[in-house]
Amino acid sequence: MKIAKTLGQFIIEKQADFPYAKGELSRLLRDIGIAAKIVNREVNKAGLADILGEAGTINIQGEGQKKLDVYANEQFISALKHGGECCIVASEESDEYIPIDSEISKDAKYIVAMDPLDGSSNIDVNVAVGTIFSIYHRKSTGGKATIDDVLQRGTEQVAAGYVIYGSSTMLVYTTGKGVNGFTLDPSIGEFCLSHPDMKIPKDGVIYSINEGYYAHFPDGVKKYIKYCQVEDAKTNRPYTSRYIGSMVADVHRNLIKGGVFIYPVTASAPNGKLRLVYECNPMAFIVEQAGGKATNGYDRILDLEVKELHQRSAIFIGSENMVNKAEEMMACFSPQLTKKNFEGLVELQ
Ligand code: AHG
Ligand code: MN
Ligand code: MN
């Protein structure tokens, strides 16, 4: 039987790609892998242990936190604190960024932004959830790292990844040299390389969008949905609609099979729902590295200016040809939204 390469072995092997990094990034990725295994253990027990349901708290975005949101947040923060390679953690579940100023982290060079549990509304019903992370170099020198170290454009990411806690658990990541996927082998407790050099098909037949909000979508998105539903043998239409409601799971499926995931601006979410720093940017980095595309309907996600930690953005992400087509529809039917900050979205209704 062929022995699979573990995540740890792969990371060490790839360390040579970053001669300047002296192993810190490798250790950081290792720490994230460890936290992912701990969260995976709890997600797998959901239903048995008393970890389902609401935590009774609300995050800065006004969303009720699940117990597992809080648990995953604590586990990742704690793993990053103990690892000593990270000087700031920024998280969906923490209002402000968290400086890490313990003795072992005083020379830490990296910033980690994360969505500790993505799709958490699905956790109570055994549907796949995920973790998303994004890693930046600290920009400032000397003194304490600041919010400016966090608010970097997506193009500045040195690594990004996600973990999907699905029918099997996978960790997928990029350091800007392609995308690799590792499946957790529960019998040995290791992530093993199962999807080397992942590539997203240029085209696909899956579109993922919450069509329940159709009435609130910009015309460009409505036209694209109609385009997906029209019969045309040459382009394999009508396409298939798949929407899990966990971005990680939807994007992961599309990465493997080809497809587009869209969360546009809507009348009720005039800047989009998903967060730029720890949802859109890392997923955009991964999908681009796999040969796909990610935009807000007009501009490349990774180039967007980051002004706030919990800033939101629309996202169109996936197979290049599908994103291009959706963008074409936006340019044609929703040109009024091209303003960078989509203000005045009342026009939508
Ligand atoms: P989170 O659980 O981290 O708040 O993210 C949920 C996100 C994303 O995973 C998903 O694609 C989207 O919200 C679903 O939103 P709708 O229910 O509005 O479709
Ligand atoms: Mn999320
Ligand atoms: Mn979340």
mmCIF file of C-alpha atoms and ligand atoms in Angstrom:
data_model
loop_
_atom_site.group_PDB
_atom_site.id
_atom_site.type_symbol
_atom_site.label_atom_id
_atom_site.label_comp_id
_atom_site.label_asym_id
_atom_site.label_seq_id
_atom_site.Cartn_x
_atom_site.Cartn_y
_atom_site.Cartn_z
ATOM 1 C CA MET A 1 0.000 0.000 0.000
ATOM 2 C CA LYS A 2 1.266 3.444 -0.907
ATOM 3 C CA ILE A 3 1.936 5.598 2.153
ATOM 4 C CA ALA A 4 0.496 9.081 1.806
ATOM 5 C CA LYS A 5 2.539 12.151 2.615
ATOM 6 C CA THR A 6 1.364 13.912 5.755
ATOM 7 C CA LEU A 7 0.706 17.632 5.985
ATOM 8 C CA GLY A 8 3.692 17.969 8.313
ATOM 9 C CA GLN A 9 6.023 16.233 5.861
ATOM 10 C CA PHE A 10 4.673 18.253 2.942
ATOM 11 C CA ILE A 11 5.129 21.544 4.788
ATOM 12 C CA ILE A 12 8.745 20.725 5.649
ATOM 13 C CA GLU A 13 9.419 19.678 2.051
ATOM 14 C CA LYS A 14 7.964 22.972 0.764
ATOM 15 C CA GLN A 15 9.874 25.065 3.263
ATOM 16 C CA ALA A 16 12.644 25.333 0.683
ATOM 17 C CA ASP A 17 10.259 27.522 -1.376
ATOM 18 C CA PHE A 18 10.631 30.193 1.331
ATOM 19 C CA PRO A 19 14.327 30.299 2.143
ATOM 20 C CA TYR A 20 13.900 33.658 3.871
ATOM 21 C CA ALA A 21 11.181 32.385 6.179
ATOM 22 C CA LYS A 22 13.334 30.155 8.395
ATOM 23 C CA GLY A 23 10.476 27.790 9.061
ATOM 24 C CA GLU A 24 8.125 30.221 10.847
ATOM 25 C CA LEU A 25 5.420 29.967 8.213
ATOM 26 C CA SER A 26 5.709 26.193 8.274
ATOM 27 C CA ARG A 27 5.232 26.204 12.029
ATOM 28 C CA LEU A 28 2.269 28.524 11.726
ATOM 29 C CA LEU A 29 0.602 26.202 9.230
ATOM 30 C CA ARG A 30 1.347 23.303 11.538
ATOM 31 C CA ASP A 31 -0.347 25.146 14.444
ATOM 32 C CA ILE A 32 -3.430 25.755 12.313
ATOM 33 C CA GLY A 33 -3.485 22.063 11.370
ATOM 34 C CA ILE A 34 -3.437 21.101 15.049
ATOM 35 C CA ALA A 35 -6.318 23.441 15.938
ATOM 36 C CA ALA A 36 -8.261 22.092 12.955
ATOM 37 C CA LYS A 37 -7.954 18.566 14.335
ATOM 38 C CA ILE A 38 -9.241 19.678 17.727
ATOM 39 C CA VAL A 39 -12.208 21.485 16.181
ATOM 40 C CA ASN A 40 -12.829 18.467 13.970
ATOM 41 C CA ARG A 41 -13.023 16.239 17.032
ATOM 42 C CA GLU A 42 -15.728 18.458 18.552
ATOM 43 C CA VAL A 43 -17.647 18.879 15.291
ATOM 44 C CA ASN A 44 -17.732 15.094 14.987
ATOM 45 C CA LYS A 45 -19.175 14.766 18.467
ATOM 46 C CA ALA A 46 -21.857 17.380 17.826
ATOM 47 C CA GLY A 47 -25.102 15.889 19.048
ATOM 48 C CA LEU A 48 -23.426 13.685 21.662
ATOM 49 C CA ALA A 49 -21.788 16.312 23.771
ATOM 50 C CA ASP A 50 -23.502 19.476 24.909
ATOM 51 C CA ILE A 51 -22.037 21.593 22.153
ATOM 52 C CA LEU A 52 -24.948 22.227 19.835
ATOM 53 C CA GLY A 53 -27.044 25.335 19.766
ATOM 54 C CA GLU A 54 -26.645 28.952 20.659
ATOM 55 C CA ALA A 55 -23.931 30.312 22.911
ATOM 56 C CA GLY A 56 -26.323 33.075 23.951
ATOM 57 C CA THR A 57 -23.923 35.784 22.742
ATOM 58 C CA ILE A 58 -23.919 38.051 19.711
ATOM 59 C CA ASN A 59 -20.856 38.953 17.656
ATOM 60 C CA ILE A 60 -20.009 42.469 16.438
ATOM 61 C CA GLN A 61 -21.962 41.822 13.262
ATOM 62 C CA GLY A 62 -25.151 41.224 15.203
ATOM 63 C CA GLU A 63 -25.131 37.496 14.496
ATOM 64 C CA GLY A 64 -25.991 35.027 17.257
ATOM 65 C CA GLN A 65 -22.964 32.912 18.082
ATOM 66 C CA LYS A 66 -23.217 29.150 18.213
ATOM 67 C CA LYS A 67 -21.379 27.294 20.961
ATOM 68 C CA LEU A 68 -19.143 25.818 18.287
ATOM 69 C CA ASP A 69 -18.370 29.289 16.861
ATOM 70 C CA VAL A 70 -17.056 30.266 20.259
ATOM 71 C CA TYR A 71 -15.262 26.960 20.792
ATOM 72 C CA ALA A 72 -13.531 27.035 17.386
ATOM 73 C CA ASN A 73 -12.533 30.658 17.929
ATOM 74 C CA GLU A 74 -10.934 29.794 21.277
ATOM 75 C CA GLN A 75 -9.114 26.755 19.903
ATOM 76 C CA PHE A 76 -7.546 28.579 16.966
ATOM 77 C CA ILE A 77 -6.555 31.565 19.083
ATOM 78 C CA SER A 78 -5.045 29.307 21.701
ATOM 79 C CA ALA A 79 -3.096 27.229 19.121
ATOM 80 C CA LEU A 80 -1.733 30.423 17.564
ATOM 81 C CA LYS A 81 -0.798 31.840 20.968
ATOM 82 C CA HIS A 82 1.065 28.705 21.956
ATOM 83 C CA GLY A 83 2.756 28.382 18.578
ATOM 84 C CA GLY A 84 4.572 31.703 18.983
ATOM 85 C CA GLU A 85 4.663 32.651 15.268
ATOM 86 C CA CYS A 86 1.682 34.990 15.180
ATOM 87 C CA CYS A 87 1.526 38.503 16.663
ATOM 88 C CA ILE A 88 -2.133 39.289 15.868
ATOM 89 C CA VAL A 89 -5.202 37.152 15.379
ATOM 90 C CA ALA A 90 -8.244 38.742 13.774
ATOM 91 C CA SER A 91 -11.452 36.750 13.811
ATOM 92 C CA GLU A 92 -15.063 36.981 12.761
ATOM 93 C CA GLU A 93 -16.022 36.112 16.320
ATOM 94 C CA SER A 94 -13.873 38.739 18.053
ATOM 95 C CA ASP A 95 -14.931 42.382 17.807
ATOM 96 C CA GLU A 96 -11.387 43.731 17.809
ATOM 97 C CA TYR A 97 -8.153 42.188 16.630
ATOM 98 C CA ILE A 98 -6.330 40.234 19.319
ATOM 99 C CA PRO A 99 -2.695 41.169 19.928
ATOM 100 C CA ILE A 100 -0.527 38.325 21.126
ATOM 101 C CA ASP A 101 2.226 39.667 23.281
ATOM 102 C CA SER A 102 3.449 36.660 25.191
ATOM 103 C CA GLU A 103 7.183 36.140 25.586
ATOM 104 C CA ILE A 104 7.408 33.488 22.856
ATOM 105 C CA SER A 105 5.510 35.680 20.363
ATOM 106 C CA LYS A 106 7.509 38.858 20.828
ATOM 107 C CA ASP A 107 9.373 38.434 17.522
ATOM 108 C CA ALA A 108 6.441 36.902 15.662
ATOM 109 C CA LYS A 109 6.189 38.016 12.039
ATOM 110 C CA TYR A 110 2.756 36.880 11.001
ATOM 111 C CA ILE A 111 -0.845 38.029 11.231
ATOM 112 C CA VAL A 112 -3.671 35.499 10.989
ATOM 113 C CA ALA A 113 -7.219 36.470 10.046
ATOM 114 C CA MET A 114 -9.863 33.786 10.280
ATOM 115 C CA ASP A 115 -13.438 32.675 10.191
ATOM 116 C CA PRO A 116 -13.195 29.942 12.815
ATOM 117 C CA LEU A 117 -16.463 28.269 11.883
ATOM 118 C CA ASP A 118 -17.995 29.047 8.539
ATOM 119 C CA GLY A 119 -21.575 27.993 7.883
ATOM 120 C CA SER A 120 -22.261 27.534 11.569
ATOM 121 C CA SER A 121 -26.015 27.711 11.070
ATOM 122 C CA ASN A 122 -25.578 24.266 9.471
ATOM 123 C CA ILE A 123 -23.899 22.682 12.461
ATOM 124 C CA ASP A 124 -27.089 21.600 14.226
ATOM 125 C CA VAL A 125 -28.231 19.684 11.156
ATOM 126 C CA ASN A 126 -25.088 17.703 10.255
ATOM 127 C CA VAL A 127 -24.257 19.743 7.175
ATOM 128 C CA ALA A 128 -20.631 20.520 6.303
ATOM 129 C CA VAL A 129 -19.019 23.503 7.997
ATOM 130 C CA GLY A 130 -15.551 24.955 7.638
ATOM 131 C CA THR A 131 -12.733 27.152 8.891
ATOM 132 C CA ILE A 132 -11.109 29.818 6.720
ATOM 133 C CA PHE A 133 -7.725 31.401 7.394
ATOM 134 C CA SER A 134 -5.533 34.026 5.852
ATOM 135 C CA ILE A 135 -1.901 34.794 6.713
ATOM 136 C CA TYR A 136 -0.055 38.085 6.244
ATOM 137 C CA HIS A 137 3.415 39.279 6.997
ATOM 138 C CA ARG A 138 3.567 41.888 9.695
ATOM 139 C CA LYS A 139 4.358 45.180 7.890
ATOM 140 C CA SER A 140 5.336 47.362 10.837
ATOM 141 C CA THR A 141 8.748 47.058 12.391
ATOM 142 C CA GLY A 142 9.395 47.505 16.093
ATOM 143 C CA GLY A 143 6.805 48.111 18.786
ATOM 144 C CA LYS A 144 3.469 46.407 18.803
ATOM 145 C CA ALA A 145 1.749 45.280 15.620
ATOM 146 C CA THR A 146 -1.304 47.414 14.880
ATOM 147 C CA ILE A 147 -4.585 47.303 12.983
ATOM 148 C CA ASP A 148 -2.701 48.510 9.868
ATOM 149 C CA ASP A 149 -0.862 45.223 9.912
ATOM 150 C CA VAL A 150 -4.228 43.518 9.611
ATOM 151 C CA LEU A 151 -5.809 45.769 6.990
ATOM 152 C CA GLN A 152 -3.706 44.640 4.057
ATOM 153 C CA ARG A 153 -4.980 43.980 0.566
ATOM 154 C CA GLY A 154 -5.657 40.381 -0.392
ATOM 155 C CA THR A 155 -2.697 40.481 -2.790
ATOM 156 C CA GLU A 156 -0.426 40.692 0.266
ATOM 157 C CA GLN A 157 -1.470 37.303 1.644
ATOM 158 C CA VAL A 158 1.432 34.923 2.097
ATOM 159 C CA ALA A 159 -0.819 31.945 2.644
ATOM 160 C CA ALA A 160 -4.488 31.095 2.915
ATOM 161 C CA GLY A 161 -6.528 28.002 3.416
ATOM 162 C CA TYR A 162 -9.675 26.382 4.590
ATOM 163 C CA VAL A 163 -10.684 23.293 6.466
ATOM 164 C CA ILE A 164 -13.891 21.556 5.504
ATOM 165 C CA TYR A 165 -15.500 19.375 8.155
ATOM 166 C CA GLY A 166 -17.561 17.281 5.767
ATOM 167 C CA SER A 167 -18.116 13.597 5.075
ATOM 168 C CA SER A 168 -14.373 13.580 5.463
ATOM 169 C CA THR A 169 -12.316 16.451 6.848
ATOM 170 C CA MET A 170 -9.948 18.228 4.492
ATOM 171 C CA LEU A 171 -7.426 21.016 4.789
ATOM 172 C CA VAL A 172 -6.741 22.915 1.571
ATOM 173 C CA TYR A 173 -4.131 25.641 1.419
ATOM 174 C CA THR A 174 -1.926 27.770 -0.774
ATOM 175 C CA THR A 175 1.252 29.708 -0.211
ATOM 176 C CA GLY A 176 0.999 31.268 -3.661
ATOM 177 C CA LYS A 177 2.497 28.270 -5.437
ATOM 178 C CA GLY A 178 -0.598 26.294 -6.311
ATOM 179 C CA VAL A 179 -3.167 24.650 -4.101
ATOM 180 C CA ASN A 180 -2.885 21.363 -2.246
ATOM 181 C CA GLY A 181 -5.537 19.408 -0.378
ATOM 182 C CA PHE A 182 -5.061 17.039 2.549
ATOM 183 C CA THR A 183 -7.630 14.602 3.910
ATOM 184 C CA LEU A 184 -7.679 13.762 7.597
ATOM 185 C CA ASP A 185 -7.083 10.069 8.155
ATOM 186 C CA PRO A 186 -8.846 9.585 11.490
ATOM 187 C CA SER A 187 -7.080 6.261 12.113
ATOM 188 C CA ILE A 188 -3.704 7.994 12.426
ATOM 189 C CA GLY A 189 -4.926 11.517 13.212
ATOM 190 C CA GLU A 190 -2.976 13.068 10.324
ATOM 191 C CA PHE A 191 -3.899 15.172 7.320
ATOM 192 C CA CYS A 192 -2.557 13.269 4.299
ATOM 193 C CA LEU A 193 -1.940 14.679 0.822
ATOM 194 C CA SER A 194 -4.913 13.532 -1.229
ATOM 195 C CA HIS A 195 -5.444 16.353 -3.742
ATOM 196 C CA PRO A 196 -2.059 17.574 -5.002
ATOM 197 C CA ASP A 197 -1.967 20.668 -7.228
ATOM 198 C CA MET A 198 -5.719 21.294 -7.348
ATOM 199 C CA LYS A 199 -7.041 23.004 -10.473
ATOM 200 C CA ILE A 200 -10.528 24.396 -10.931
ATOM 201 C CA PRO A 201 -12.085 23.636 -14.321
ATOM 202 C CA LYS A 202 -12.259 26.711 -16.596
ATOM 203 C CA ASP A 203 -15.953 26.071 -17.039
ATOM 204 C CA GLY A 204 -18.605 24.305 -15.038
ATOM 205 C CA VAL A 205 -22.304 23.590 -14.854
ATOM 206 C CA ILE A 206 -22.989 24.455 -11.211
ATOM 207 C CA TYR A 207 -24.186 27.800 -9.967
ATOM 208 C CA SER A 208 -24.470 28.452 -6.227
ATOM 209 C CA ILE A 209 -26.473 31.384 -4.970
ATOM 210 C CA ASN A 210 -29.251 31.833 -2.432
ATOM 211 C CA GLU A 211 -32.080 32.212 -4.929
ATOM 212 C CA GLY A 212 -34.526 32.909 -2.114
ATOM 213 C CA TYR A 213 -33.272 36.482 -2.242
ATOM 214 C CA TYR A 214 -33.920 36.767 -5.980
ATOM 215 C CA ALA A 215 -36.197 39.780 -5.614
ATOM 216 C CA HIS A 216 -33.399 41.613 -3.784
ATOM 217 C CA PHE A 217 -30.645 40.945 -6.320
ATOM 218 C CA PRO A 218 -29.205 43.489 -8.757
ATOM 219 C CA ASP A 219 -30.494 43.101 -12.321
ATOM 220 C CA GLY A 220 -27.117 41.789 -13.472
ATOM 221 C CA VAL A 221 -27.391 38.849 -11.077
ATOM 222 C CA LYS A 222 -31.019 38.192 -12.019
ATOM 223 C CA LYS A 223 -30.031 38.080 -15.697
ATOM 224 C CA TYR A 224 -27.153 35.728 -14.939
ATOM 225 C CA ILE A 225 -29.457 33.359 -13.054
ATOM 226 C CA LYS A 226 -31.840 33.359 -16.007
ATOM 227 C CA TYR A 227 -28.875 32.715 -18.318
ATOM 228 C CA CYS A 228 -27.972 29.654 -16.194
ATOM 229 C CA GLN A 229 -31.513 28.325 -16.512
ATOM 230 C CA VAL A 230 -31.919 28.673 -20.284
ATOM 231 C CA GLU A 231 -31.665 25.541 -22.430
ATOM 232 C CA ASP A 232 -28.623 25.512 -24.716
ATOM 233 C CA ALA A 233 -26.938 22.224 -25.585
ATOM 234 C CA LYS A 234 -23.741 23.891 -26.818
ATOM 235 C CA THR A 235 -22.986 25.383 -23.402
ATOM 236 C CA ASN A 236 -24.476 22.515 -21.347
ATOM 237 C CA ARG A 237 -27.304 24.666 -20.080
ATOM 238 C CA PRO A 238 -29.460 24.650 -18.107
ATOM 239 C CA TYR A 239 -26.899 24.496 -15.325
ATOM 240 C CA THR A 240 -27.386 22.766 -12.001
ATOM 241 C CA SER A 241 -28.137 24.788 -8.881
ATOM 242 C CA ARG A 242 -26.375 23.772 -5.648
ATOM 243 C CA TYR A 243 -26.354 25.910 -2.510
ATOM 244 C CA ILE A 244 -25.280 24.476 0.816
ATOM 245 C CA GLY A 245 -25.176 27.705 2.791
ATOM 246 C CA SER A 246 -21.600 27.088 3.958
ATOM 247 C CA MET A 247 -19.310 29.086 1.697
ATOM 248 C CA VAL A 248 -16.412 26.734 2.321
ATOM 249 C CA ALA A 249 -18.439 23.713 1.250
ATOM 250 C CA ASP A 250 -19.939 25.463 -1.786
ATOM 251 C CA VAL A 251 -16.577 26.782 -2.977
ATOM 252 C CA HIS A 252 -14.823 23.480 -2.253
ATOM 253 C CA ARG A 253 -17.318 21.571 -4.393
ATOM 254 C CA ASN A 254 -16.989 24.086 -7.203
ATOM 255 C CA LEU A 255 -13.194 23.982 -6.960
ATOM 256 C CA ILE A 256 -13.299 20.275 -7.660
ATOM 257 C CA LYS A 257 -16.193 20.083 -10.100
ATOM 258 C CA GLY A 258 -16.236 23.539 -11.676
ATOM 259 C CA GLY A 259 -18.875 26.129 -10.915
ATOM 260 C CA VAL A 260 -19.549 29.608 -9.659
ATOM 261 C CA PHE A 261 -20.513 30.803 -6.174
ATOM 262 C CA ILE A 262 -22.162 34.195 -5.908
ATOM 263 C CA TYR A 263 -23.076 36.248 -2.867
ATOM 264 C CA PRO A 264 -23.949 39.610 -4.381
ATOM 265 C CA VAL A 265 -24.997 42.860 -2.817
ATOM 266 C CA THR A 266 -28.685 42.652 -1.992
ATOM 267 C CA ALA A 267 -31.279 45.138 -0.900
ATOM 268 C CA SER A 268 -30.901 43.958 2.691
ATOM 269 C CA ALA A 269 -27.102 43.487 2.550
ATOM 270 C CA PRO A 270 -26.088 46.531 0.505
ATOM 271 C CA ASN A 271 -22.361 45.767 0.791
ATOM 272 C CA GLY A 272 -22.779 42.027 0.449
ATOM 273 C CA LYS A 273 -22.819 39.640 3.398
ATOM 274 C CA LEU A 274 -19.456 37.919 3.359
ATOM 275 C CA ARG A 275 -16.446 39.489 5.011
ATOM 276 C CA LEU A 276 -13.529 40.609 2.889
ATOM 277 C CA VAL A 277 -10.656 39.979 5.300
ATOM 278 C CA TYR A 278 -11.331 36.450 6.490
ATOM 279 C CA GLU A 279 -13.831 35.020 4.006
ATOM 280 C CA CYS A 280 -13.485 36.602 0.547
ATOM 281 C CA ASN A 281 -9.741 37.276 0.378
ATOM 282 C CA PRO A 282 -8.529 33.836 1.475
ATOM 283 C CA MET A 283 -11.028 32.014 -0.729
ATOM 284 C CA ALA A 284 -10.133 34.317 -3.640
ATOM 285 C CA PHE A 285 -6.419 33.600 -3.167
ATOM 286 C CA ILE A 286 -7.031 29.843 -3.177
ATOM 287 C CA VAL A 287 -9.350 29.898 -6.187
ATOM 288 C CA GLU A 288 -7.006 32.129 -8.200
ATOM 289 C CA GLN A 289 -4.107 29.862 -7.332
ATOM 290 C CA ALA A 290 -6.166 26.949 -8.648
ATOM 291 C CA GLY A 291 -6.696 28.815 -11.936
ATOM 292 C CA GLY A 292 -10.079 30.372 -11.187
ATOM 293 C CA LYS A 293 -11.300 33.902 -10.662
ATOM 294 C CA ALA A 294 -12.834 35.999 -7.870
ATOM 295 C CA THR A 295 -14.372 39.455 -8.186
ATOM 296 C CA ASN A 296 -17.025 41.584 -6.514
ATOM 297 C CA GLY A 297 -18.885 41.650 -9.814
ATOM 298 C CA TYR A 298 -16.585 44.313 -11.247
ATOM 299 C CA ASP A 299 -13.192 44.347 -9.553
ATOM 300 C CA ARG A 300 -10.788 41.659 -8.472
ATOM 301 C CA ILE A 301 -11.376 40.750 -4.810
ATOM 302 C CA LEU A 302 -7.663 40.615 -3.992
ATOM 303 C CA ASP A 303 -7.171 44.218 -5.162
ATOM 304 C CA LEU A 304 -9.940 45.727 -3.029
ATOM 305 C CA GLU A 305 -8.949 48.279 -0.446
ATOM 306 C CA VAL A 306 -9.373 47.006 3.102
ATOM 307 C CA LYS A 307 -10.648 49.696 5.439
ATOM 308 C CA GLU A 308 -12.178 47.755 8.292
ATOM 309 C CA LEU A 309 -11.646 44.402 9.899
ATOM 310 C CA HIS A 310 -15.235 43.253 9.456
ATOM 311 C CA GLN A 311 -15.766 44.929 6.072
ATOM 312 C CA ARG A 312 -18.154 43.134 3.755
ATOM 313 C CA SER A 313 -17.964 42.515 0.040
ATOM 314 C CA ALA A 314 -19.986 40.977 -2.740
ATOM 315 C CA ILE A 315 -18.282 37.946 -4.236
ATOM 316 C CA PHE A 316 -18.414 36.092 -7.556
ATOM 317 C CA ILE A 317 -15.936 33.240 -7.332
ATOM 318 C CA GLY A 318 -15.151 30.074 -9.229
ATOM 319 C CA SER A 319 -14.520 28.861 -12.764
ATOM 320 C CA GLU A 320 -13.069 31.656 -14.852
ATOM 321 C CA ASN A 321 -15.514 31.496 -17.755
ATOM 322 C CA MET A 322 -18.518 31.458 -15.427
ATOM 323 C CA VAL A 323 -17.302 34.438 -13.408
ATOM 324 C CA ASN A 324 -16.581 36.289 -16.657
ATOM 325 C CA LYS A 325 -20.117 35.674 -17.880
ATOM 326 C CA ALA A 326 -21.639 36.873 -14.611
ATOM 327 C CA GLU A 327 -19.426 39.978 -14.737
ATOM 328 C CA GLU A 328 -20.581 40.648 -18.276
ATOM 329 C CA MET A 329 -24.178 40.652 -17.017
ATOM 330 C CA MET A 330 -23.284 42.985 -14.157
ATOM 331 C CA ALA A 331 -21.546 45.436 -16.482
ATOM 332 C CA CYS A 332 -24.497 45.343 -18.849
ATOM 333 C CA PHE A 333 -27.469 45.361 -16.474
ATOM 334 C CA SER A 334 -26.135 46.799 -13.204
ATOM 335 C CA PRO A 335 -23.570 49.362 -14.307
ATOM 336 C CA GLN A 336 -24.848 51.786 -11.667
ATOM 337 C CA LEU A 337 -23.249 49.630 -8.976
ATOM 338 C CA THR A 338 -19.731 49.996 -10.260
ATOM 339 C CA LYS A 339 -19.019 52.562 -7.570
ATOM 340 C CA LYS A 340 -16.501 50.879 -5.282
ATOM 341 C CA ASN A 341 -18.687 51.100 -2.196
ATOM 342 C CA PHE A 342 -22.109 50.300 -3.653
ATOM 343 C CA GLU A 343 -23.808 53.149 -1.825
ATOM 344 C CA GLY A 344 -27.308 54.085 -2.944
ATOM 345 C CA LEU A 345 -28.384 50.549 -3.406
ATOM 346 C CA VAL A 346 -32.019 51.484 -2.922
ATOM 347 C CA GLU A 347 -32.138 51.303 -6.690
ATOM 348 C CA LEU A 348 -32.218 47.552 -6.276
ATOM 349 C CA GLN A 349 -35.762 47.231 -5.011
HETATM 350 P P1 AHG B 1 -20.739 32.300 8.984
HETATM 351 O O1 AHG B 1 -21.363 31.024 9.468
HETATM 352 O O2 AHG B 1 -19.237 32.308 9.151
HETATM 353 O O3 AHG B 1 -21.401 33.547 9.526
HETATM 354 O O4 AHG B 1 -20.866 32.368 7.399
HETATM 355 C C1 AHG B 1 -22.088 32.065 6.804
HETATM 356 C C2 AHG B 1 -22.015 32.568 5.417
HETATM 357 C C3 AHG B 1 -21.457 31.593 4.394
HETATM 358 O O5 AHG B 1 -20.839 30.475 4.850
HETATM 359 C C4 AHG B 1 -22.653 31.227 3.572
HETATM 360 O O6 AHG B 1 -22.287 31.067 2.257
HETATM 361 C C5 AHG B 1 -23.607 32.366 3.773
HETATM 362 O O7 AHG B 1 -23.293 32.940 5.006
HETATM 363 C C6 AHG B 1 -25.027 31.926 3.753
HETATM 364 O O8 AHG B 1 -25.825 33.057 3.897
HETATM 365 P P2 AHG B 1 -27.378 33.068 3.517
HETATM 366 O O9 AHG B 1 -28.051 32.224 4.527
HETATM 367 O O10 AHG B 1 -27.745 34.516 3.569
HETATM 368 O O11 AHG B 1 -27.483 32.488 2.119
HETATM 369 MN MN MN B 2 -18.327 32.485 7.285
HETATM 370 MN MN MN B 3 -18.147 32.024 10.975
#
